[in-house]
XYZ file of C-alpha atoms in Angstrom:
569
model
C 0.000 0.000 0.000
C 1.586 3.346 -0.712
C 1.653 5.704 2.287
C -0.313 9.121 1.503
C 0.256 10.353 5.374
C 3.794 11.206 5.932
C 5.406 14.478 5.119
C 4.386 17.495 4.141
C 1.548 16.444 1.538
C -0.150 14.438 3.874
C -3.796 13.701 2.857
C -5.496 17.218 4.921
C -2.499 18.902 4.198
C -3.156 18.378 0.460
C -6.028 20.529 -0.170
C -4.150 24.199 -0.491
C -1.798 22.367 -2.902
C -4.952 21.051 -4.901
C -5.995 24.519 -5.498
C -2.534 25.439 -6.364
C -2.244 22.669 -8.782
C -5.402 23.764 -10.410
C -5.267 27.330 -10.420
C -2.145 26.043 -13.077
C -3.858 24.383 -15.570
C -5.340 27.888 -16.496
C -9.092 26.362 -16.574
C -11.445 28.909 -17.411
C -13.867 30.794 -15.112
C -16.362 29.391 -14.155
C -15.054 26.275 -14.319
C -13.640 23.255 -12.005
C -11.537 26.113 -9.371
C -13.458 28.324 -7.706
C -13.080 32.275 -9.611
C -13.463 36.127 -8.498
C -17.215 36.520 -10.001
C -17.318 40.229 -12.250
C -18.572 41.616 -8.609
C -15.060 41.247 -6.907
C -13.213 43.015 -9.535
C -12.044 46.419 -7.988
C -14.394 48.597 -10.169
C -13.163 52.039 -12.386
C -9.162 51.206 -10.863
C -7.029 53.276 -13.406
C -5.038 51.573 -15.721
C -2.080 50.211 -14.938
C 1.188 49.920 -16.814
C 1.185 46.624 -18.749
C 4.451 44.268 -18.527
C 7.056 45.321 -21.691
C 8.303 42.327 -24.022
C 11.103 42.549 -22.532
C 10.073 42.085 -19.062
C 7.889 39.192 -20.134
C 10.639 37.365 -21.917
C 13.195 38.491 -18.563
C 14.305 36.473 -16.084
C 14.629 39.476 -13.531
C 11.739 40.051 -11.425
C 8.912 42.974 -12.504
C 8.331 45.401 -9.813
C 5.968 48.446 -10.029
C 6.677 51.392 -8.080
C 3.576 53.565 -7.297
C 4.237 57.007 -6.401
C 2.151 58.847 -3.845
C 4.335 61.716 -3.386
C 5.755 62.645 0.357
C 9.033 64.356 1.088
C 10.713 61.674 -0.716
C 9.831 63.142 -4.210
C 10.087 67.002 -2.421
C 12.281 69.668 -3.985
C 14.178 72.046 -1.908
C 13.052 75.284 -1.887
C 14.775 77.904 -4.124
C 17.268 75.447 -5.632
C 19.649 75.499 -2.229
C 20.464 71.726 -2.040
C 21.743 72.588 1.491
C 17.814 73.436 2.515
C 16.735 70.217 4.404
C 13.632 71.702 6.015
C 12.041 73.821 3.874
C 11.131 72.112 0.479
C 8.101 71.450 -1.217
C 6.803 67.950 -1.009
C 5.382 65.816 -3.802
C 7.233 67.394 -6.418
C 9.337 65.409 -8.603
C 7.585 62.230 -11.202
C 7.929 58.990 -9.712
C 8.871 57.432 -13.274
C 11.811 60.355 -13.416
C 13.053 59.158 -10.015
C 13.527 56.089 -10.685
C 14.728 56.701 -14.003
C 17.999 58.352 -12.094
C 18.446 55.775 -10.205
C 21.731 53.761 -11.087
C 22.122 50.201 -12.284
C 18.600 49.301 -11.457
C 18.572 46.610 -14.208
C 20.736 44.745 -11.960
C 17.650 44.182 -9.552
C 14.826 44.003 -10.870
C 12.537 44.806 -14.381
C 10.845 48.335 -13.297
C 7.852 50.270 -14.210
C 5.862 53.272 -12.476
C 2.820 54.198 -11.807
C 1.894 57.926 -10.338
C -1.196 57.231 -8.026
C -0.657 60.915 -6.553
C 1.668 63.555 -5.753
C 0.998 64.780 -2.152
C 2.266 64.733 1.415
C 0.933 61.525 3.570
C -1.483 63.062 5.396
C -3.507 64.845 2.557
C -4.799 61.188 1.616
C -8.252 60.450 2.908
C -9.296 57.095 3.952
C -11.510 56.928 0.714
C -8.167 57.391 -1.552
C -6.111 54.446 0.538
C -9.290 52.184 -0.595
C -8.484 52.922 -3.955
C -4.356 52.571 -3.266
C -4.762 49.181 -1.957
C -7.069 47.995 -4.528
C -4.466 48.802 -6.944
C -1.225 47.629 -5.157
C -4.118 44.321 -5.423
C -4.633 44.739 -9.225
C -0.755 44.990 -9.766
C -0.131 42.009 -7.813
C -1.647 39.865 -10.273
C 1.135 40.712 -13.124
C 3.628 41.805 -10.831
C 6.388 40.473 -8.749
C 6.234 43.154 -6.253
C 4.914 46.260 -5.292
C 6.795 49.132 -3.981
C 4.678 52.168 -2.944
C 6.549 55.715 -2.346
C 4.971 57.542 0.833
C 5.220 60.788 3.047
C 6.699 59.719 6.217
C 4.176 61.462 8.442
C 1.292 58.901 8.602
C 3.618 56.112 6.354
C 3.125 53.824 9.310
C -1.053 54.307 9.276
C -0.770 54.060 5.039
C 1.669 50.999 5.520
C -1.151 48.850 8.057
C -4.205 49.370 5.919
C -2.323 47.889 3.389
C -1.945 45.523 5.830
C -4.626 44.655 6.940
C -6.727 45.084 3.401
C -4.100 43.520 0.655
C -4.885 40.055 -0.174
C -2.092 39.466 -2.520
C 1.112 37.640 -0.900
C 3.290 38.867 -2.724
C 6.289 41.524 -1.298
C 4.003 44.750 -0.923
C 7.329 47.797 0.375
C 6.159 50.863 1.332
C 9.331 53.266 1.325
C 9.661 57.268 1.777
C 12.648 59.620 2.760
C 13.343 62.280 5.600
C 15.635 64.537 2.963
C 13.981 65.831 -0.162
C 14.959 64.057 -3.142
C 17.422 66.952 -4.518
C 19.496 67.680 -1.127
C 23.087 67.183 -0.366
C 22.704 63.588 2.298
C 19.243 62.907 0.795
C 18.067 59.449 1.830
C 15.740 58.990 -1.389
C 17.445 57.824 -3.760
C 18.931 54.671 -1.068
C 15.506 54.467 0.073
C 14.377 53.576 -3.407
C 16.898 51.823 -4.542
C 16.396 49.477 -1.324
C 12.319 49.088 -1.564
C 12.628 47.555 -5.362
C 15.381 45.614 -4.437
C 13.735 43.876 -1.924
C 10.323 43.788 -3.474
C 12.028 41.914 -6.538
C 14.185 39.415 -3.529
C 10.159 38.275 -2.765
C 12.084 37.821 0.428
C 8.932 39.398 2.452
C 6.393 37.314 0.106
C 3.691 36.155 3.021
C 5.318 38.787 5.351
C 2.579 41.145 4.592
C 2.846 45.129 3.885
C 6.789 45.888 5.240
C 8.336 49.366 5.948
C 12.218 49.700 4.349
C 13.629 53.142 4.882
C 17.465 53.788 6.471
C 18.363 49.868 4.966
C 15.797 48.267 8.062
C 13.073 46.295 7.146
C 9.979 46.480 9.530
C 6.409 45.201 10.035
C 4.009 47.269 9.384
C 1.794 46.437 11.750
C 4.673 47.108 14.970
C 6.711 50.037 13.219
C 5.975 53.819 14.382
C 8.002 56.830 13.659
C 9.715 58.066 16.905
C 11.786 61.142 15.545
C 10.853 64.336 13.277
C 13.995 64.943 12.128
C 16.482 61.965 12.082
C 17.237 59.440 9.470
C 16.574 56.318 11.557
C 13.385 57.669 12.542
C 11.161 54.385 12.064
C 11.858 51.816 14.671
C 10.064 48.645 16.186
C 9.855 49.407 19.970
C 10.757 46.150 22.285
C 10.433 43.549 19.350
C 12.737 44.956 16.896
C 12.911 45.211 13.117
C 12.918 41.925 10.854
C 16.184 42.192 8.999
C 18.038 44.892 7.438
C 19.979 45.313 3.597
C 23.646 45.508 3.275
C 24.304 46.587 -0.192
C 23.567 42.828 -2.339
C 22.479 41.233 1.140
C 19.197 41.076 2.182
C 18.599 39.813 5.860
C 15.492 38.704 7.746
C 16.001 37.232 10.938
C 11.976 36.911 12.513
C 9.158 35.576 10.904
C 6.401 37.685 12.205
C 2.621 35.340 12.621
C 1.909 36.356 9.110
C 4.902 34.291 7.279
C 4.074 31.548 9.648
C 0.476 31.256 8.630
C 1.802 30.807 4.893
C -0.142 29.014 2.827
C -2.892 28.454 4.833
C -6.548 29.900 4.686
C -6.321 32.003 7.411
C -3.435 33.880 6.047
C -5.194 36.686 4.173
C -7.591 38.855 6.579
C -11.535 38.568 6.555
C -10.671 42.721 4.727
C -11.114 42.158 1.139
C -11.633 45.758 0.171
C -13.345 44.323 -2.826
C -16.294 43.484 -1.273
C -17.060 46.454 0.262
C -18.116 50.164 -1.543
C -15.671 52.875 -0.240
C -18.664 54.610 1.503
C -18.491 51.478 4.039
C -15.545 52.489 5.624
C -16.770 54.585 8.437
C -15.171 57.654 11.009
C -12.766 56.414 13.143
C -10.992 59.006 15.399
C -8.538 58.793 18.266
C -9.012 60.471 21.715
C -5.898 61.584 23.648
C -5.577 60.950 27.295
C -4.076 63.319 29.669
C -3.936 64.973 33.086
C -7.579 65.683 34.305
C -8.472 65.772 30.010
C -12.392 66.868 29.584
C -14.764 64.408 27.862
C -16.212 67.474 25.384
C -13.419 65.516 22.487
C -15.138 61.872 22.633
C -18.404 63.909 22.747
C -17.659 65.785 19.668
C -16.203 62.671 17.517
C -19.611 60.963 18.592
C -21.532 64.108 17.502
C -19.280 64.453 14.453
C -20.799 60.743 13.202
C -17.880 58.542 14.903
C -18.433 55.025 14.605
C -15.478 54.121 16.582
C -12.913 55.359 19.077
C -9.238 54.844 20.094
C -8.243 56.396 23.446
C -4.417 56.641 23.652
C -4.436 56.010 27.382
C -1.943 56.880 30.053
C 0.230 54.179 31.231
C -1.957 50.615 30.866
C -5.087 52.711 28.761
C -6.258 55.153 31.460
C -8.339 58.005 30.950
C -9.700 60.531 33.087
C -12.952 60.323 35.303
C -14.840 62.795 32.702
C -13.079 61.042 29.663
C -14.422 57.663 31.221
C -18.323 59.132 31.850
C -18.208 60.332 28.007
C -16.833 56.614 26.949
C -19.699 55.260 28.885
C -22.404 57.585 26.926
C -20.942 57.012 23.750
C -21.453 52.919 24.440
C -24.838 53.337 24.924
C -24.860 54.781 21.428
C -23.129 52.197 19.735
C -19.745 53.610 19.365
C -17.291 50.562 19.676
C -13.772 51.540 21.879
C -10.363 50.830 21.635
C -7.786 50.965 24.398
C -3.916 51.552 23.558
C -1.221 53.569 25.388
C 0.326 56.619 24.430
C 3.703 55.564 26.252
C 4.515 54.164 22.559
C 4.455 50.715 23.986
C 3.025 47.919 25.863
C 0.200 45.382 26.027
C -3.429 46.123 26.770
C -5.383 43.298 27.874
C -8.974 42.138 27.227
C -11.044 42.594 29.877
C -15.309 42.302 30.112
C -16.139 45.990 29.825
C -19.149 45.891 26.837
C -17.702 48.563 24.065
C -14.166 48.354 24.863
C -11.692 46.177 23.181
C -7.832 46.020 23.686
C -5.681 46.731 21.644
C -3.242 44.243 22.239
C 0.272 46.148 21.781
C -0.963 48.500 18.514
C -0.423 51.875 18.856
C -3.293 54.442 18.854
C -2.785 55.142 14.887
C -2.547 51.169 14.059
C -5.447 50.186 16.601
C -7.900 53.082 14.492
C -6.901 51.731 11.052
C -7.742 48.286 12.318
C -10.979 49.369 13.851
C -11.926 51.683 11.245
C -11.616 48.286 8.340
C -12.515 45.812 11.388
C -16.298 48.114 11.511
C -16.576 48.825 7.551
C -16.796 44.886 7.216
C -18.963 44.229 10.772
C -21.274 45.840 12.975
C -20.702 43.337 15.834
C -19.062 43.758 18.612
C -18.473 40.096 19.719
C -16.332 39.583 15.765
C -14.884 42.786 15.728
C -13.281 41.855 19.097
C -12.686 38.513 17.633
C -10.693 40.200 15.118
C -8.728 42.332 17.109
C -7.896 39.198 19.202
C -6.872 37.159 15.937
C -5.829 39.052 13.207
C -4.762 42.152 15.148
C -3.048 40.603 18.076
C -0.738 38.560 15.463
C 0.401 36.657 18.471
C 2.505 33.567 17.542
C 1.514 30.253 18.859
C 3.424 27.526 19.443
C 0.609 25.604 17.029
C 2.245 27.247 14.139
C 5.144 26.063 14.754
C 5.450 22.941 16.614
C 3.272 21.357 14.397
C 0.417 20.447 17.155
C -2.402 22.261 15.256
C -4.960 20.195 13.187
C -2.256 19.583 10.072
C -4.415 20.931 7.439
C -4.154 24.475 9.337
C -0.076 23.993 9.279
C 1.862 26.133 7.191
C 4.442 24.650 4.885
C 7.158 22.590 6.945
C 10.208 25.800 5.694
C 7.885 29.113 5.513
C 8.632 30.489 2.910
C 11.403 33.224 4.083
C 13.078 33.285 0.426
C 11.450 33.039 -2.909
C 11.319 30.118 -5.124
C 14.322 29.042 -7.502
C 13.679 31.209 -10.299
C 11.810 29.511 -13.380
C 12.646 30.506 -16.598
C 9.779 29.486 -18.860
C 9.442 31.165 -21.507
C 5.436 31.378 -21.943
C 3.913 32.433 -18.635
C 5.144 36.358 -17.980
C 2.128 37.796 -17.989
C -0.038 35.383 -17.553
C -3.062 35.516 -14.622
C -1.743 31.893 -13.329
C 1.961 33.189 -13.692
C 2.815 33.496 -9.693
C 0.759 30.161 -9.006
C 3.295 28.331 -12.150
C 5.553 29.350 -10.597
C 4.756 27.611 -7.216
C 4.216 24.707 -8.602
C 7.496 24.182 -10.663
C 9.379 25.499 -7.514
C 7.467 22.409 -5.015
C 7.719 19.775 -8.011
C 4.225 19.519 -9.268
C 4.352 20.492 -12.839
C 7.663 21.261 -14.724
C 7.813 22.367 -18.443
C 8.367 21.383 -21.590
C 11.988 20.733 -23.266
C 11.593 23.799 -25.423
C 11.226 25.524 -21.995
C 7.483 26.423 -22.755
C 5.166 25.653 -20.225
C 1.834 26.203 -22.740
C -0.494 27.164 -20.121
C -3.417 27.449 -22.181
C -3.141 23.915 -23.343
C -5.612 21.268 -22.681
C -4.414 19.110 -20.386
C -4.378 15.062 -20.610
C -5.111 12.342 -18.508
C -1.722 11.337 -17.689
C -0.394 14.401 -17.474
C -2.953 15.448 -14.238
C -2.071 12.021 -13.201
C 1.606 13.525 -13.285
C 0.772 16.621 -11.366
C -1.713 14.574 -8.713
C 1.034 12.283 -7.703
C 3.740 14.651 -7.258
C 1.637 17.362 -5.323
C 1.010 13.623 -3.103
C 4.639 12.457 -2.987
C 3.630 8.866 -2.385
C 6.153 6.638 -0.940
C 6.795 2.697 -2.033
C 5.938 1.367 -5.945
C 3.055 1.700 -7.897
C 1.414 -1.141 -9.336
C 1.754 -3.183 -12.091
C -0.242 -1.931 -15.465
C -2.512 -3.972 -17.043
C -4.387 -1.569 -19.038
C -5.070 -2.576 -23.017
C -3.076 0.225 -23.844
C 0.031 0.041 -21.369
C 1.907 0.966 -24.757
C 0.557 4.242 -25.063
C 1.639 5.570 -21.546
C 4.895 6.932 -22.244
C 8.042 6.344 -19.973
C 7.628 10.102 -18.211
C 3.810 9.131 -16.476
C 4.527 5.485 -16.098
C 5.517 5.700 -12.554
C 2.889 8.185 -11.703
C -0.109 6.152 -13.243
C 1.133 3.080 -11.481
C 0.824 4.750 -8.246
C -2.167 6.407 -8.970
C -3.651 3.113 -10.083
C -2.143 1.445 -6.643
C -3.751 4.148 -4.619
C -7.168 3.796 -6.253
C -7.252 7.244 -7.495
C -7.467 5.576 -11.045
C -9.013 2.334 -12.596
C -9.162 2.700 -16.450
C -12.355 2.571 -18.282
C -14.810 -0.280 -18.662
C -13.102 -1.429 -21.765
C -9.968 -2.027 -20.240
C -8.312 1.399 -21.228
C -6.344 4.016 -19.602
C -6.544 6.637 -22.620
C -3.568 8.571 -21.186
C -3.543 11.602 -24.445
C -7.230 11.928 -24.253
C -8.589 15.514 -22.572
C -9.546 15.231 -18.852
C -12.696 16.276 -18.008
C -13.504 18.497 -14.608
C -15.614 15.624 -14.192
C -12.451 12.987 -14.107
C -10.591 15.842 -12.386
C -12.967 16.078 -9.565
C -12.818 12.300 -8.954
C -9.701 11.651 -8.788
C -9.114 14.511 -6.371
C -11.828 13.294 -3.814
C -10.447 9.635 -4.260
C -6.824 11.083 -3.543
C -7.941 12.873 -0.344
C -10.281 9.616 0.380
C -13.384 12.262 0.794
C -17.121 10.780 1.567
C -18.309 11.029 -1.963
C -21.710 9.133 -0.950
C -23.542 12.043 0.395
C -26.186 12.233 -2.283
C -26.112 12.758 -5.494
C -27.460 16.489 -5.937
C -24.474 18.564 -6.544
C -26.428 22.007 -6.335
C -24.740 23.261 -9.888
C -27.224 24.815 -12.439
C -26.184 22.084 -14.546
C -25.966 19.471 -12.440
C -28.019 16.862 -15.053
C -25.222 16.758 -17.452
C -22.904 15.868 -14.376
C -22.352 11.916 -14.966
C -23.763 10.348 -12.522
C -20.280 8.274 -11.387
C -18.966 11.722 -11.109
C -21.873 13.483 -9.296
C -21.046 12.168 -5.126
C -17.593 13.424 -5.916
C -17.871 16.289 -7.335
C -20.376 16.972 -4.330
C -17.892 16.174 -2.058
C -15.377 18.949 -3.577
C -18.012 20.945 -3.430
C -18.257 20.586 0.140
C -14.979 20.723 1.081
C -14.537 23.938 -1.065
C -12.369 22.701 -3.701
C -14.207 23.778 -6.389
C -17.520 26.309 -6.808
């Protein structure tokens, strides 16, 4: 008997790598794989650059750089490169920025986009919708995304994307303290830096990462802490997660993000999307001080305030007459959030109805994920289910001892660096491109000797056969073939057959066939998946599809049973 259980691709591990094995064969919507239906599409996103020739036919990575202005695309004022202070921000063209910079070839395949020209905190919450929708849409062609930023409210830009990008691919968000034309500017570095490490995919499944002064940080745990300096964005008490030394790229944490890779619960419930921009509601922050009046919360809740932060003193306390207002604005529906304004520590939940902790965010972090947390929920119990979950990001020793239910495991190595390069030839550009490539780098699918990979091709029986038994990795011999046409199997799907056959994921048909060039069906497909991962496939034969009567019925209990367990829609 050939062992399905042991390793990595053990039978409930197998179901993310059934999806990514599928999402390869470049099967229309609306097919086998569940698709985006025309209502998910990000609607009236402007256009964004298309890949060049070249960069399809390139083995460097293709990185997009979107502009947003900020003092790292300022001039100084009246051409005195010695002015560091007084400049005007959001000045300079993000595609003749990066055109000065030198020897970028060497890196990466780059292209621009100019989303805006402004300091940080002239965005409204309406326009970051509409920036992380994009950084979405370019994350289907592209590599990476590096977004250019103000520094002043970088670190609030830097979490929505966050929290709201479901892409996981390297999202950089980069900016400067000099202007761009200054004697010591940090721009062009800064730049440089971000598209390097974008192209590394060294912080693919990291999430949205800050890189400014050669230090790579979360975005979730970096604040600015100085007006002026160059090392202004630090990680208080947990630290930054690597750092770039000219051709080196470090990382030296995983935060919970990389070690959720792969698995469902990886991207956050925030799929922008979904939602119209005029869902995201007011979210404001309330500062706490010495014997500090209640007239602010009062005013926010006046002002239409859906939710509030206080920035508390020491553990999140306010003042008496801060507290009464809090307690008003409950009874109106406003949901709280507790943080510190010391710039660090834990707050911890507590039973208090309208007041969630805010774990160790800061008051500007703890609003962003509030304000996305309500625009997606009105309910108090799963918004503070979120903030313990998805904002708390605390590790647990589940993720990575292994002693979580294995189909919730990420892979056995997160993946820290980026697959071995593949150079085939046929798939830059192409929507399945990114999953390909997956699939080549963990052995499922490889190309063709021409170094095509034809993803638009029909695919055969024995070559999903192929794919099925090396996303299982089966251990011991197949058996032996005794189908009428054993001639017609060639030598490279043999082995996998034979061990599909042994396994019972295929029997041949009732003539006594195997038919290994014919086109698989999504019916075949879908049987041979729920025999691979053993799934009930006698629960009725009513698969719920529109055109469920011209489902065969051998087909119909499995393709049920996929149905069921979410492998296909």
């Amino acid at each position: 008997m050939i062992s399905m259980s042991s390793g990595l691709f053990g039978k409930r591990l197998l179901l993310p790598f059934l999806a990514l094995l599928l999402l390869s064969l470049s099967i229309p919507a609306g097919g086998l794989v569940s698709t985006a239906s025309a209502a998910d599409e990000p609607a009236a996103l402007p256009p964004l650059p298309a890949l060049s020739d070249a960069s399809k036919t390139s083995a460097m990575p293709n990185v997009l750089v979107i502009g947003t202005g900020g003092t790292i695309s300022g001039q100084a004022n009246d051409g005195d490169p010695t002015n560091l202070q007084n400049y005007k921000s959001g000045t300079y063209k993000i595609e003749d920025m990066v055109a000065q910079l030198p020897r970028k070839d060497k890196i990466a395949d780059v292209s621009t986009y100019q989303f805006g020209n402004k300091g940080s905190g002239s965005y409204a919450i309406g326009d970051l919708y509409d920036l992380s929708l994009t950084v979405d849409q370019a994350l289907k062609t592209y590599d990476g995304v590096v977004v250019t930023s103000g520094t002043d409210t970088m670190e609030d830009i830097a979490y929505f994307l966050d929290l709201t990008v479901q892409s996981e691919k390297p999202v950089v968000v980069t900016g400067a303290m000099r202007p761009w034309d200054v004697i010591g500017t940090d721009a062009p570095a800064n730049l440089y830096n971000a598209i390097k490490l974008a192209g590394s995919g060294k912080t693919k499944w990291y999430g949205t990462v800050i890189m400014l002064n050669d230090m790579i940080q979360a975005a979730r745990e970096v604040t600015k802490t100085n007006a002026q300096r160059l090392d202004t964005f630090k990680t208080p008490i947990l630290g930054s997660l690597g750092y770039i030394d000219q051709d080196n790229i470090s990382i030296y944490r995983l935060n919970d993000r990389a070690l959720k890779a792969g698995k469902p619960d990886w991207k956050t419930p925030f799929d922008l999307s979904k939602i119209q921009k005029t869902d995201l509601p007011m979210v404001e922050v309330a500062f706490a001080y010495q014997d500090a009046d209640g007239g602010g919360i009062k005013g926010m809740v006046a002002d239409g305030a859906k939710g509030i932060v206080t920035a508390g003193t020491g553990a999140g306390g306010i003042s008496p007459k801060m507290s009464a207002a809090r307690t008003e604005a409950i009874k109106q529906g406003v949901i709280f959030v507790t943080t510190t304004r010391t710039g660090s520590g834990t707050m911890y939940p507590s039973d208090s109805e309208g007041i969630i902790a805010g774990d160790n965010l800061n008051a500007q972090h703890a609003r962003m994920m509030l304000l996305v947390s309500l625009a997606f929920s009105k309910d108090f119990q799963t918004i503070k289910g979120w903030f313990a979950t998805y904002g708390r990001q605390d590790i647990s020793t589940a993720d990575v001892e292994g002693t979580a239910d294995p189909v919730d495991m990420p892979p056995a190595t997160p993946p820290v660096a980026p697959p071995v390069p593949v150079a085939l030839k046929d798939i830059a550009g192409h929507w399945a491109m990114a999953s390909i490539e997956e699939a080549v780098a963990e052995g499922i699918v490889s190309g063709y000797s021409d170094g095509t990979f034809k993803p638009n091709q029909k695919l055969t029986r024995a070559e999903f056969a192929v794919m099925l038994i090396n996303a299982l990795k089966p251990q011991g011999t197949g058996a032996e073939l005794a189908f009428k046409d054993n001639a017609k199997i060639k030598g490279w799907a043999a082995d996998a057959v034979a061990q599909a056959v042994k396994a019972g994921i295929v029997s041949g048909y009732s003539d006594g066939t195997f038919k290994p060039d014919a086109t698989i069906t999504r019916s075949e497909m879908a049987v041979m998946i729920a025999k691979a991962m053993k799934l009930d496939t006698s629960a009725g034969t009513a698969t719920g599809f529109a055109d469920d009567a011209k489902i065969p019925a051998w087909a119909k209990g499995a393709v049920k049973a996929a149905k069921d367990n979410a492998i296909i829609g």
